[in-house]
Coordinates of N, CA, C and O in Angstrom, one line a residue:
M1 N 97.9 114.5 105.2 CA 96.5 114.1 105.1 C 95.8 114.8 106.3 O 96.3 114.8 107.4
T2 N 94.7 115.4 106.0 CA 93.9 116.1 107.0 C 93.2 115.1 107.9 O 93.1 113.9 107.6
A3 N 92.8 115.6 109.1 CA 92.1 114.7 110.0 C 90.8 114.1 109.4 O 90.5 113.0 109.7
F4 N 90.1 115.0 108.7 CA 88.8 114.5 108.1 C 89.1 113.4 107.1 O 88.4 112.4 107.1
R5 N 90.1 113.5 106.3 CA 90.5 112.5 105.3 C 90.9 111.2 106.0 O 90.6 110.1 105.6
R6 N 91.7 111.3 107.1 CA 92.1 110.1 107.9 C 90.9 109.4 108.4 O 90.8 108.2 108.3
I7 N 89.9 110.1 109.0 CA 88.7 109.5 109.5 C 87.9 108.8 108.4 O 87.4 107.7 108.5
K8 N 87.8 109.5 107.2 CA 87.1 109.0 106.1 C 87.8 107.7 105.6 O 87.1 106.7 105.3
E9 N 89.1 107.7 105.5 CA 89.8 106.5 105.1 C 89.6 105.3 106.0 O 89.5 104.1 105.6
I10 N 89.7 105.6 107.3 CA 89.5 104.5 108.3 C 88.1 104.0 108.3 O 87.9 102.7 108.3
I11 N 87.1 104.8 108.1 CA 85.7 104.4 108.0 C 85.5 103.5 106.7 O 84.9 102.5 106.7
H12 N 86.1 104.0 105.6 CA 86.0 103.2 104.4 C 86.7 101.8 104.5 O 86.2 100.8 104.0
G13 N 87.8 101.8 105.2 CA 88.5 100.5 105.5 C 87.7 99.6 106.4 O 87.6 98.4 106.1
L14 N 87.0 100.1 107.4 CA 86.2 99.3 108.2 C 84.9 98.8 107.5 O 84.5 97.6 107.7
I15 N 84.3 99.6 106.6 CA 83.2 99.1 105.8 C 83.7 98.0 104.9 O 83.0 97.0 104.7
S16 N 84.8 98.2 104.3 CA 85.4 97.1 103.4 C 85.6 95.8 104.2 O 85.4 94.7 103.6
L17 N 86.2 95.9 105.4 CA 86.4 94.7 106.2 C 85.0 94.1 106.5 O 84.9 92.8 106.5
G18 N 84.0 94.8 106.8 CA 82.7 94.3 107.0 C 82.1 93.5 105.8 O 81.6 92.4 105.9
C19 N 82.3 94.1 104.6 CA 81.8 93.5 103.4 C 82.6 92.2 103.1 O 82.0 91.2 102.7
A20 N 83.9 92.2 103.4 CA 84.7 91.0 103.2 C 84.3 89.9 104.1 O 84.2 88.7 103.8
A21 N 84.0 90.3 105.4 CA 83.6 89.3 106.4 C 82.3 88.7 106.0 O 82.0 87.5 106.1
E22 N 81.4 89.5 105.5 CA 80.1 89.0 105.0 C 80.2 88.0 103.9 O 79.5 87.0 103.8
M23 N 81.1 88.3 102.9 CA 81.3 87.4 101.8 C 81.9 86.1 102.2 O 81.6 85.1 101.7
L24 N 82.9 86.2 103.2 CA 83.5 85.0 103.6 C 82.5 84.1 104.5 O 82.6 82.9 104.5
A25 N 81.6 84.8 105.2 CA 80.7 84.0 106.0 C 79.6 83.3 105.1 O 79.2 82.2 105.4
Y26 N 79.2 84.0 104.0 CA 78.2 83.4 103.1 C 78.7 83.3 101.7 O 78.4 84.2 100.8
P27 N 79.6 82.4 101.4 CA 80.2 82.4 100.0 C 79.3 82.1 98.9 O 79.5 82.5 97.8
S28 N 78.1 81.4 99.2 CA 77.2 81.1 98.1 C 76.5 82.4 97.6 O 76.2 82.6 96.4
D29 N 76.2 83.3 98.6 CA 75.6 84.6 98.2 C 76.7 85.6 97.9 O 76.4 86.7 97.4
G30 N 78.0 85.3 98.2 CA 79.1 86.2 98.0 C 79.3 86.5 96.6 O 79.8 87.6 96.3
Y31 N 79.0 85.6 95.7 CA 79.3 85.9 94.3 C 78.5 87.1 93.8 O 79.0 87.9 93.1
T32 N 77.2 87.1 94.1 CA 76.4 88.2 93.8 C 76.9 89.5 94.4 O 76.9 90.6 93.7
L33 N 77.3 89.4 95.6 CA 77.9 90.6 96.3 C 79.1 91.1 95.7 O 79.4 92.3 95.5
V34 N 80.0 90.1 95.2 CA 81.2 90.5 94.5 C 80.8 91.3 93.2 O 81.5 92.3 92.9
I35 N 79.9 90.8 92.5 CA 79.5 91.5 91.2 C 79.0 92.9 91.5 O 79.4 93.9 90.9
Y36 N 78.1 93.0 92.5 CA 77.6 94.3 92.9 C 78.7 95.3 93.4 O 78.7 96.4 93.1
L37 N 79.6 94.7 94.3 CA 80.6 95.6 94.8 C 81.6 96.0 93.7 O 82.0 97.2 93.6
L38 N 81.9 95.1 92.8 CA 82.8 95.5 91.6 C 82.1 96.6 90.8 O 82.7 97.6 90.4
G39 N 80.8 96.3 90.5 CA 80.1 97.3 89.6 C 79.9 98.6 90.3 O 80.1 99.7 89.6
I40 N 79.5 98.6 91.5 CA 79.3 99.9 92.2 C 80.6 100.6 92.4 O 80.7 101.9 92.2
S41 N 81.7 99.9 92.8 CA 83.0 100.6 93.0 C 83.5 101.2 91.6 O 84.0 102.3 91.6
L42 N 83.4 100.4 90.6 CA 83.9 100.9 89.3 C 83.0 102.1 88.8 O 83.5 103.1 88.3
T43 N 81.7 102.0 89.0 CA 80.8 103.1 88.6 C 81.1 104.4 89.4 O 81.2 105.5 88.9
L44 N 81.3 104.2 90.7 CA 81.6 105.4 91.6 C 83.0 106.0 91.3 O 83.2 107.2 91.3
Y45 N 84.0 105.1 91.0 CA 85.3 105.6 90.6 C 85.2 106.4 89.3 O 85.8 107.4 89.2
G46 N 84.5 105.8 88.3 CA 84.4 106.5 87.0 C 83.6 107.8 87.2 O 84.0 108.8 86.6
L47 N 82.6 107.8 88.0 CA 81.8 109.1 88.2 C 82.7 110.1 88.9 O 82.7 111.3 88.6
G48 N 83.5 109.7 89.9 CA 84.4 110.6 90.6 C 85.4 111.1 89.7 O 85.8 112.3 89.8
T49 N 86.0 110.3 88.9 CA 87.0 110.8 87.9 C 86.4 111.7 86.9 O 87.1 112.7 86.6
L50 N 85.2 111.5 86.5 CA 84.5 112.4 85.6 C 84.3 113.8 86.2 O 84.5 114.8 85.6
I51 N 83.8 113.7 87.5 CA 83.6 115.0 88.2 C 84.9 115.7 88.4 O 85.0 116.9 88.2
Y52 N 86.0 115.0 88.7 CA 87.3 115.6 88.8 C 87.8 116.2 87.5 O 88.3 117.3 87.5
Y53 N 87.5 115.5 86.4 CA 87.8 116.1 85.1 C 87.1 117.4 84.9 O 87.7 118.4 84.5
F54 N 85.8 117.4 85.1 CA 85.0 118.6 84.8 C 85.3 119.8 85.7 O 85.1 120.9 85.3
Q55 N 85.8 119.5 86.9 CA 86.1 120.5 87.9 C 87.5 121.1 87.7 O 87.7 122.3 87.8
M56 N 88.4 120.2 87.5 CA 89.8 120.6 87.5 C 90.7 120.1 86.4 O 91.5 120.9 85.8
A57 N 90.6 118.8 86.1 CA 91.6 118.2 85.2 C 91.5 118.7 83.8 O 92.5 118.6 83.0
R58 N 90.4 119.3 83.4 CA 90.3 119.7 82.0 C 91.2 120.9 81.7 O 91.5 121.2 80.6
F59 N 91.6 121.6 82.8 CA 92.5 122.7 82.6 C 94.0 122.3 82.8 O 94.8 123.2 82.7
M60 N 94.2 121.1 83.0 CA 95.6 120.6 83.3 C 96.2 119.9 82.0 O 95.4 119.5 81.1
V61 N 97.5 119.9 82.0 CA 98.2 119.2 80.9 C 97.9 117.7 81.1 O 98.1 117.1 82.2
G62 N 97.4 117.0 80.1 CA 97.1 115.6 80.2 C 95.8 115.3 80.9 O 95.5 114.2 81.3
G63 N 95.0 116.3 81.1 CA 93.7 116.1 81.8 C 92.7 115.3 81.0 O 91.8 114.7 81.6
R64 N 92.9 115.3 79.7 CA 91.9 114.5 78.9 C 92.1 113.0 79.2 O 91.1 112.3 79.0
T65 N 93.2 112.6 79.7 CA 93.4 111.2 80.1 C 92.4 110.9 81.2 O 91.8 109.7 81.3
M66 N 92.2 111.8 82.1 CA 91.2 111.6 83.2 C 89.8 111.4 82.7 O 89.0 110.6 83.2
L67 N 89.5 112.1 81.6 CA 88.2 112.0 81.0 C 88.0 110.6 80.4 O 87.0 109.9 80.7
Y68 N 89.0 110.1 79.7 CA 88.9 108.7 79.2 C 88.9 107.7 80.3 O 88.1 106.7 80.1
I69 N 89.7 107.8 81.3 CA 89.7 106.8 82.4 C 88.3 106.8 83.1 O 87.7 105.8 83.4
G70 N 87.7 108.0 83.3 CA 86.4 108.1 83.9 C 85.3 107.5 83.1 O 84.5 106.8 83.6
I71 N 85.4 107.7 81.8 CA 84.3 107.1 80.9 C 84.5 105.6 80.9 O 83.5 104.9 81.0
I72 N 85.7 105.1 80.7 CA 85.9 103.7 80.6 C 85.5 103.0 82.0 O 84.8 101.9 82.0
A73 N 85.9 103.6 83.1 CA 85.6 103.0 84.4 C 84.1 103.0 84.6 O 83.5 102.0 85.1
F74 N 83.4 104.1 84.3 CA 82.0 104.2 84.5 C 81.3 103.1 83.6 O 80.3 102.5 84.1
D75 N 81.7 103.0 82.3 CA 81.1 102.0 81.5 C 81.3 100.6 82.0 O 80.4 99.8 82.0
F76 N 82.5 100.3 82.4 CA 82.7 98.9 83.0 C 81.9 98.7 84.2 O 81.4 97.6 84.5
G77 N 81.7 99.7 85.1 CA 80.9 99.6 86.3 C 79.5 99.3 85.9 O 78.8 98.4 86.5
V78 N 78.9 100.0 85.0 CA 77.5 99.8 84.6 C 77.4 98.4 84.0 O 76.4 97.7 84.2
F79 N 78.3 98.1 83.1 CA 78.3 96.8 82.5 C 78.4 95.6 83.5 O 77.7 94.6 83.4
T80 N 79.2 95.8 84.5 CA 79.4 94.8 85.5 C 78.2 94.5 86.3 O 77.9 93.4 86.7
N81 N 77.4 95.6 86.6 CA 76.2 95.4 87.3 C 75.1 94.6 86.6 O 74.2 94.1 87.2
T82 N 75.3 94.4 85.3 CA 74.4 93.6 84.5 C 74.8 92.2 84.4 O 74.1 91.4 83.8
L83 N 75.9 91.8 85.0 CA 76.5 90.5 84.8 C 76.0 89.5 85.9 O 76.8 88.5 86.2
T84 N 74.9 89.6 86.5 CA 74.5 88.7 87.6 C 74.1 87.3 87.1 O 74.3 86.4 87.9
D85 N 73.8 87.1 85.9 CA 73.3 85.8 85.4 C 74.3 85.1 84.5 O 74.0 84.2 83.9
V86 N 75.5 85.7 84.4 CA 76.5 85.1 83.5 C 77.5 84.2 84.3 O 77.5 84.2 85.5
P87 N 78.2 83.3 83.6 CA 79.1 82.4 84.3 C 80.2 83.2 85.1 O 80.5 84.4 84.8
H88 N 80.7 82.6 86.1 CA 81.7 83.2 87.0 C 83.1 83.5 86.3 O 83.9 84.2 86.9
Y89 N 83.3 82.9 85.2 CA 84.5 83.1 84.5 C 84.8 84.6 84.2 O 85.9 85.1 84.2
Y90 N 83.7 85.3 83.9 CA 83.9 86.7 83.5 C 84.3 87.6 84.7 O 85.1 88.5 84.6
I91 N 83.8 87.2 85.9 CA 84.2 87.9 87.1 C 85.6 87.6 87.5 O 86.4 88.5 87.9
L92 N 86.0 86.4 87.3 CA 87.4 86.0 87.5 C 88.3 86.7 86.5 O 89.5 87.1 86.9
L93 N 87.9 86.9 85.3 CA 88.7 87.6 84.3 C 88.8 89.1 84.7 O 89.9 89.7 84.6
Y94 N 87.8 89.7 85.3 CA 87.8 91.0 85.8 C 88.9 91.1 86.9 O 89.7 92.0 87.0
L95 N 88.8 90.1 87.9 CA 89.7 90.1 89.0 C 91.2 89.9 88.5 O 92.1 90.5 89.0
I96 N 91.4 89.0 87.5 CA 92.7 88.8 87.0 C 93.2 90.2 86.4 O 94.4 90.6 86.7
L97 N 92.4 90.8 85.6 CA 92.9 92.1 84.9 C 93.1 93.2 86.0 O 94.1 93.9 85.9
I98 N 92.2 93.3 86.9 CA 92.4 94.4 87.9 C 93.6 94.1 88.8 O 94.5 95.0 89.0
H99 N 93.8 92.9 89.3 CA 95.0 92.7 90.2 C 96.3 92.7 89.4 O 97.3 93.2 89.9
A100 N 96.3 92.1 88.2 CA 97.5 92.1 87.4 C 97.9 93.5 87.0 O 99.1 93.9 87.2
F101 N 97.0 94.3 86.6 CA 97.3 95.7 86.2 C 97.8 96.5 87.4 O 98.8 97.2 87.3
S102 N 97.0 96.5 88.5 CA 97.4 97.3 89.6 C 98.7 96.8 90.2 O 99.5 97.6 90.7
G103 N 99.0 95.5 90.2 CA 100.2 95.0 90.7 C 101.4 95.4 89.9 O 102.5 95.8 90.4
L104 N 101.2 95.4 88.6 CA 102.3 95.8 87.7 C 102.6 97.3 87.8 O 103.7 97.7 87.8
V105 N 101.5 98.1 87.9 CA 101.7 99.5 88.0 C 102.4 99.8 89.3 O 103.3 100.7 89.4
E106 N 102.0 99.2 90.4 CA 102.6 99.4 91.7 C 104.1 99.1 91.7 O 104.9 99.8 92.2
I107 N 104.5 98.0 91.1 CA 105.9 97.6 91.0 C 106.7 98.6 90.2 O 107.8 98.9 90.5
L108 N 106.1 99.0 89.1 CA 106.8 100.0 88.3 C 106.9 101.4 89.0 O 108.0 102.0 88.9
R109 N 105.9 101.7 89.8 CA 106.1 102.9 90.7 C 107.2 102.7 91.7 O 107.9 103.7 92.1
V110 N 107.3 101.5 92.3 CA 108.3 101.3 93.3 C 109.7 101.4 92.6 O 110.6 102.0 93.2
M111 N 109.8 100.9 91.4 CA 111.1 101.0 90.7 C 111.5 102.5 90.5 O 112.6 102.9 90.7
E112 N 110.5 103.3 90.1 CA 110.7 104.7 89.9 C 111.1 105.4 91.3 O 111.9 106.2 91.3
A113 N 110.3 105.0 92.3 CA 110.6 105.6 93.6 C 112.0 105.3 94.1 O 112.7 106.1 94.7
R114 N 112.4 104.1 93.9 CA 113.8 103.7 94.3 C 114.8 104.4 93.5 O 115.9 104.8 94.1
R115 N 114.6 104.7 92.3 CA 115.5 105.4 91.4 C 115.7 106.8 92.0 O 116.8 107.4 91.9
Y116 N 114.6 107.4 92.5 CA 114.7 108.8 93.0 C 115.0 108.8 94.5 O 115.1 109.9 95.1
G117 N 115.3 107.7 95.1 CA 115.7 107.7 96.5 C 114.7 107.8 97.6 O 114.9 108.2 98.7
A118 N 113.4 107.4 97.3 CA 112.4 107.4 98.3 C 112.6 106.4 99.3 O 113.2 105.3 99.1
K119 N 112.1 106.7 100.5 CA 112.4 105.8 101.7 C 111.3 104.7 101.8 O 111.6 103.6 102.3
S120 N 110.1 105.0 101.5 CA 109.0 104.1 101.8 C 108.5 103.3 100.5 O 107.4 103.5 100.0
W121 N 109.4 102.5 100.0 CA 109.0 101.7 98.8 C 108.7 100.3 99.2 O 108.1 99.6 98.3
R122 N 109.1 99.8 100.3 CA 108.9 98.3 100.6 C 107.5 97.9 100.7 O 107.0 96.9 100.3
L123 N 106.7 98.8 101.4 CA 105.2 98.5 101.6 C 104.5 98.5 100.2 O 103.7 97.6 100.0
K124 N 104.9 99.4 99.4 CA 104.3 99.5 98.0 C 104.7 98.3 97.2 O 103.9 97.7 96.4
L125 N 106.0 97.8 97.3 CA 106.4 96.6 96.6 C 105.6 95.4 97.1 O 105.2 94.6 96.3
A126 N 105.4 95.3 98.4 CA 104.6 94.2 98.9 C 103.2 94.2 98.4 O 102.6 93.2 98.0
H127 N 102.7 95.4 98.3 CA 101.3 95.6 97.7 C 101.3 95.1 96.3 O 100.3 94.4 95.8
G128 N 102.2 95.5 95.5 CA 102.3 95.1 94.1 C 102.5 93.6 93.9 O 101.8 92.9 93.1
I129 N 103.3 93.0 94.7 CA 103.6 91.5 94.6 C 102.3 90.8 95.0 O 101.9 89.8 94.4
I130 N 101.6 91.2 96.1 CA 100.4 90.6 96.5 C 99.3 90.6 95.5 O 98.6 89.7 95.2
N131 N 99.2 91.8 94.8 CA 98.3 91.9 93.7 C 98.6 90.9 92.6 O 97.7 90.3 92.0
L132 N 99.9 90.8 92.2 CA 100.2 89.8 91.2 C 100.0 88.4 91.6 O 99.5 87.5 90.8
V133 N 100.2 88.1 92.9 CA 99.9 86.7 93.4 C 98.4 86.4 93.4 O 98.0 85.3 93.0
M134 N 97.6 87.5 93.7 CA 96.2 87.3 93.6 C 95.7 87.1 92.2 O 94.8 86.3 91.9
A135 N 96.3 87.8 91.2 CA 96.0 87.6 89.8 C 96.3 86.1 89.4 O 95.6 85.5 88.7
F136 N 97.5 85.7 89.8 CA 97.9 84.3 89.5 C 97.0 83.3 90.1 O 96.6 82.3 89.5
S137 N 96.5 83.5 91.4 CA 95.6 82.6 92.0 C 94.2 82.6 91.3 O 93.6 81.6 91.3
C138 N 93.8 83.7 90.8 CA 92.6 83.7 90.0 C 92.7 82.8 88.8 O 91.8 82.1 88.4
V139 N 93.9 82.8 88.1 CA 94.2 82.0 87.0 C 94.1 80.5 87.4 O 93.6 79.7 86.7
V140 N 94.8 80.2 88.5 CA 94.9 78.8 89.0 C 93.5 78.3 89.3 O 93.1 77.1 89.0
F141 N 92.7 79.1 90.0 CA 91.4 78.6 90.5 C 90.2 79.1 89.7 O 89.1 79.3 90.2
I142 N 90.4 79.2 88.4 CA 89.3 79.7 87.5 C 88.1 78.8 87.4 O 87.0 79.3 87.1
K143 N 88.3 77.6 87.7 CA 87.1 76.6 87.5 C 86.2 76.6 88.7 O 85.1 76.1 88.7
Q144 N 86.6 77.2 89.8 CA 85.8 77.2 91.1 C 85.1 78.5 91.3 O 85.7 79.5 91.3
L145 N 83.8 78.4 91.6 CA 83.0 79.6 91.9 C 83.3 80.3 93.2 O 83.5 81.5 93.3
K146 N 83.6 79.5 94.2 CA 83.9 80.0 95.5 C 85.3 80.7 95.5 O 85.6 81.5 96.4
A147 N 86.1 80.4 94.6 CA 87.4 81.0 94.5 C 87.3 82.5 94.2 O 88.1 83.3 94.7
A148 N 86.4 82.8 93.3 CA 86.2 84.2 93.0 C 85.8 85.0 94.3 O 86.3 86.1 94.5
V149 N 84.9 84.5 95.1 CA 84.5 85.1 96.3 C 85.6 85.2 97.3 O 85.9 86.2 97.9
F150 N 86.4 84.1 97.4 CA 87.5 84.0 98.4 C 88.6 85.0 98.0 O 89.1 85.8 98.8
I151 N 88.9 85.0 96.7 CA 90.0 85.9 96.3 C 89.6 87.3 96.4 O 90.4 88.2 96.8
Y152 N 88.4 87.6 96.0 CA 88.0 89.0 96.1 C 87.9 89.5 97.6 O 88.3 90.6 97.9
S153 N 87.5 88.6 98.4 CA 87.4 88.9 99.9 C 88.8 89.2 100.4 O 89.0 90.1 101.2
L154 N 89.8 88.3 100.0 CA 91.1 88.5 100.5 C 91.7 89.8 100.0 O 92.4 90.6 100.7
G155 N 91.4 90.1 98.7 CA 91.9 91.4 98.2 C 91.2 92.6 98.9 O 91.9 93.6 99.1
L156 N 89.9 92.5 99.2 CA 89.2 93.5 99.9 C 89.8 93.7 101.3 O 90.0 94.8 101.8
I157 N 90.1 92.6 102.0 CA 90.7 92.7 103.4 C 92.0 93.3 103.3 O 92.3 94.2 104.1
Y158 N 92.8 92.9 102.3 CA 94.2 93.5 102.2 C 94.1 95.0 101.9 O 94.8 95.8 102.5
S159 N 93.2 95.3 101.0 CA 93.1 96.7 100.6 C 92.6 97.6 101.8 O 93.1 98.7 102.0
A160 N 91.6 97.0 102.6 CA 91.1 97.8 103.7 C 92.2 97.9 104.8 O 92.3 99.0 105.4
V161 N 93.0 96.9 105.1 CA 94.0 97.0 106.1 C 95.1 98.0 105.6 O 95.6 98.8 106.4
M162 N 95.5 98.0 104.3 CA 96.4 99.0 103.8 C 95.9 100.4 103.9 O 96.6 101.3 104.2
R163 N 94.6 100.5 103.6 CA 94.0 101.9 103.7 C 94.0 102.4 105.2 O 94.3 103.6 105.4
I164 N 93.7 101.5 106.1 CA 93.8 101.9 107.5 C 95.2 102.2 108.0 O 95.4 103.2 108.7
I165 N 96.1 101.4 107.6 CA 97.5 101.6 107.9 C 98.0 103.0 107.3 O 98.7 103.8 108.0
S166 N 97.7 103.2 106.1 CA 98.1 104.5 105.5 C 97.4 105.7 106.1 O 98.0 106.8 106.2
A167 N 96.2 105.5 106.6 CA 95.5 106.6 107.3 C 96.1 106.9 108.7 O 96.1 108.0 109.1
C168 N 96.6 105.9 109.3 CA 97.2 106.0 110.6 C 98.7 106.4 110.6 O 99.3 106.8 111.6
R169 N 99.3 106.4 109.4 CA 100.7 106.7 109.3 C 100.9 108.2 109.5 O 100.2 109.0 109.0
R170 N 102.0 108.5 110.1 CA 102.4 109.9 110.3 C 102.9 110.5 109.0 O 103.6 109.8 108.3
T171 N 102.5 111.7 108.7 CA 103.0 112.3 107.5 C 103.9 113.5 107.9 O 103.6 114.1 108.9
S172 N 105.0 113.7 107.2 CA 105.9 114.7 107.6 C 105.4 116.0 107.0 O 105.0 116.1 105.9
M173 N 105.4 117.0 107.9 CA 105.1 118.4 107.5 C 106.3 119.2 107.3 O 107.2 119.1 108.2
P174 N 106.4 119.9 106.3 CA 107.7 120.8 106.1 C 107.7 121.9 107.1 O 106.7 122.4 107.5
K175 N 108.9 122.1 107.6 CA 109.1 123.2 108.6 C 109.3 124.5 107.8 O 110.2 124.6 107.0
W176 N 108.5 125.5 108.1 CA 108.6 126.8 107.5 C 109.5 127.7 108.3 O 109.4 127.8 109.5
N177 N 110.4 128.3 107.6 CA 111.3 129.2 108.2 C 110.7 130.6 108.0 O 110.9 131.2 107.0
V178 N 110.0 131.0 109.0 CA 109.4 132.3 108.9 C 110.2 133.3 109.8 O 110.4 133.1 111.0
Q179 N 110.7 134.4 109.2 CA 111.5 135.3 109.9 C 110.9 136.7 109.8 O 110.3 137.1 109.0

C-alpha cells in the first residue's frame, strides 16, 4: 500500500468515526443520517465500480460482473436516498442483508485462505463473525427505531477501526535479486 493510500484510508476511517459519534450522540436524527450515509455510500460505490469497469474491467475476463455490480449498487444507492419517509423496517432489512452477505463472504474467504496456507486469516474471520452477529442483532431488534441507528453506528465504528488498522499494518515487500 502506498503512503498516499494509507493516508487516504486513515482519513476515511476518521471521518467514519466522526459520523458514527454524531449518530450515537443524536439517535433521533441518526435515522435520517443512516439513510443518507447508506444511500450515498452505495451510490458512490456503484459509481466507482462503473468507472472501474469502463476504464479497465471491460477488457478483463469476467469484467462484465463489475458492470452488473456497479449498476445494481448505484440503483440501490439512488433508491435508498428516497426512503426518508418510509418505516425503519426497510433500513433494518438493508442492514441485515449487507451484514449477513459481507459476513458470509468474509468467512468463505477465510476458509479459502486457510486452505492455501495464508497467515493472516484470524482478523478476517473476526470481521466475518462480527458482521453475522450484527445481522442477527438487526433481526432481534427489528421493532426498535434506535436499534437501526445503534447497529449501523457500531458497524461504522468497527469498519473505521479495521480500516485504520489495515492502513497502519506493515506490508511485506518482495526482495528483488538484482545482479
